[in-house]
Amino acid sequence: DNYIGSVGMLPLLEFCDNTPTLSAINLQQQRFTDKTVETLCIIFEDHTGLKSINLSKNPLGVKSARLLLDLLNKNPGIVHLNIDGTYISEDWQAKLQKAVQNNVNRSKR
């Protein structure tokens, strides 16, 4: 278990912003807050190399789901999002999965 947490994650996310070859990031079980997800979404909005984000087992809810949906719409390169074990409702999970599928379809063109 490599727990960094919300505060410790901020410098790591800034580092990721300056790493264009980053294609996947595993942020599982980090006790993220909505604020951390907001920062993550700002940083990864224009990250053209990022394909996969794992946010499973974090206490994320509706606010984070909205932020992630916006991220998926702004960055069509993201074709995988793992939110298993979060507090995101099935309704929002379906919306996020649809956005991921739209990105997958765009990447095949």
Short mmCIF file of C-alpha atoms in Angstrom, two decimals:
data_model
loop_
_atom_site.label_atom_id
_atom_site.label_comp_id
_atom_site.label_asym_id
_atom_site.label_seq_id
_atom_site.Cartn_x
_atom_site.Cartn_y
_atom_site.Cartn_z
CA ASP A 1 0.00 0.00 0.00
CA ASN A 2 1.61 3.25 -1.16
CA TYR A 3 -0.68 5.82 0.41
CA ILE A 4 0.29 9.38 -0.49
CA GLY A 5 -3.02 11.15 0.18
CA SER A 6 -4.57 14.30 -1.19
CA VAL A 7 -1.91 16.75 0.01
CA GLY A 8 1.06 14.59 -0.98
CA MET A 9 -0.50 13.90 -4.35
CA LEU A 10 -0.47 17.53 -5.49
CA PRO A 11 3.30 17.69 -6.22
CA LEU A 12 3.06 14.31 -7.98
CA LEU A 13 0.24 15.58 -10.20
CA GLU A 14 2.27 18.67 -11.07
CA PHE A 15 5.18 16.39 -12.01
CA CYS A 16 2.81 14.37 -14.22
CA ASP A 17 1.80 17.57 -15.99
CA ASN A 18 5.41 17.95 -17.10
CA THR A 19 5.72 14.33 -18.25
CA PRO A 20 4.24 14.15 -21.76
CA THR A 21 5.08 10.45 -22.15
CA LEU A 22 2.84 9.49 -19.21
CA SER A 23 0.11 7.25 -20.64
CA ALA A 24 -1.39 5.68 -17.50
CA ILE A 25 -1.62 6.64 -13.86
CA ASN A 26 -2.73 4.46 -10.96
CA LEU A 27 -4.11 6.58 -8.12
CA GLN A 28 -5.98 3.76 -6.41
CA GLN A 29 -6.82 4.00 -2.71
CA GLN A 30 -5.35 7.46 -2.00
CA ARG A 31 -8.27 8.91 0.00
CA PHE A 32 -8.72 11.62 -2.61
CA THR A 33 -10.98 14.58 -1.96
CA ASP A 34 -13.04 16.46 -4.54
CA LYS A 35 -10.34 19.16 -4.43
CA THR A 36 -7.67 16.65 -5.45
CA VAL A 37 -9.85 15.40 -8.30
CA GLU A 38 -10.42 19.01 -9.36
CA THR A 39 -6.64 19.56 -9.52
CA LEU A 40 -6.17 16.26 -11.35
CA CYS A 41 -8.76 17.29 -13.95
CA ILE A 42 -7.14 20.69 -14.51
CA ILE A 43 -3.71 19.12 -14.96
CA PHE A 44 -4.86 16.30 -17.26
CA GLU A 45 -7.26 18.38 -19.35
CA ASP A 46 -4.59 19.07 -21.98
CA HIS A 47 -2.36 16.04 -21.37
CA THR A 48 -2.32 14.47 -24.83
CA GLY A 49 -0.43 11.30 -23.85
CA LEU A 50 -2.69 10.17 -21.02
CA LYS A 51 -4.89 7.17 -21.90
CA SER A 52 -5.77 5.54 -18.58
CA ILE A 53 -6.65 6.75 -15.05
CA ASN A 54 -7.28 4.45 -12.09
CA LEU A 55 -9.12 6.19 -9.25
CA SER A 56 -10.60 3.04 -7.73
CA LYS A 57 -11.14 2.71 -3.98
CA ASN A 58 -11.21 6.46 -3.35
CA PRO A 59 -14.12 8.14 -1.51
CA LEU A 60 -15.35 9.96 -4.61
CA GLY A 61 -18.95 11.11 -5.10
CA VAL A 62 -21.09 13.22 -7.40
CA LYS A 63 -18.86 16.31 -7.44
CA SER A 64 -15.87 14.23 -8.53
CA ALA A 65 -18.03 12.44 -11.10
CA ARG A 66 -19.03 15.79 -12.65
CA LEU A 67 -15.39 16.89 -12.76
CA LEU A 68 -14.33 13.60 -14.37
CA LEU A 69 -17.10 13.80 -16.96
CA ASP A 70 -15.90 17.26 -17.92
CA LEU A 71 -12.33 15.93 -18.14
CA LEU A 72 -13.38 13.07 -20.42
CA ASN A 73 -15.21 15.52 -22.70
CA LYS A 74 -12.22 17.87 -22.84
CA ASN A 75 -9.54 15.18 -23.28
CA PRO A 76 -10.66 12.60 -25.85
CA GLY A 77 -7.38 10.70 -25.44
CA ILE A 78 -8.52 9.20 -22.14
CA VAL A 79 -9.95 5.81 -23.09
CA HIS A 80 -9.94 4.07 -19.69
CA LEU A 81 -11.21 5.22 -16.30
CA ASN A 82 -11.43 2.90 -13.30
CA ILE A 83 -13.76 4.16 -10.56
CA ASP A 84 -14.56 0.82 -8.93
CA GLY A 85 -15.01 0.99 -5.17
CA THR A 86 -15.94 4.70 -5.09
CA TYR A 87 -19.17 6.32 -3.90
CA ILE A 88 -20.07 7.36 -7.46
CA SER A 89 -23.64 6.26 -8.14
CA GLU A 90 -24.51 3.77 -10.86
CA ASP A 91 -26.18 6.59 -12.77
CA TRP A 92 -22.98 8.63 -12.84
CA GLN A 93 -20.88 5.55 -13.53
CA ALA A 94 -22.99 4.97 -16.64
CA LYS A 95 -22.48 8.59 -17.77
CA LEU A 96 -18.73 8.28 -17.28
CA GLN A 97 -18.60 4.93 -19.09
CA LYS A 98 -20.51 6.45 -22.02
CA ALA A 99 -17.99 9.33 -22.20
CA VAL A 100 -15.11 6.83 -22.13
CA GLN A 101 -16.76 4.83 -24.92
CA ASN A 102 -17.17 8.02 -26.97
CA ASN A 103 -13.43 8.64 -26.56
CA VAL A 104 -12.65 5.05 -27.59
CA ASN A 105 -14.79 5.47 -30.70
CA ARG A 106 -13.08 8.76 -31.56
CA SER A 107 -9.65 7.19 -31.19
CA LYS A 108 -10.55 4.52 -33.77
CA ARG A 109 -11.24 7.09 -36.47
#
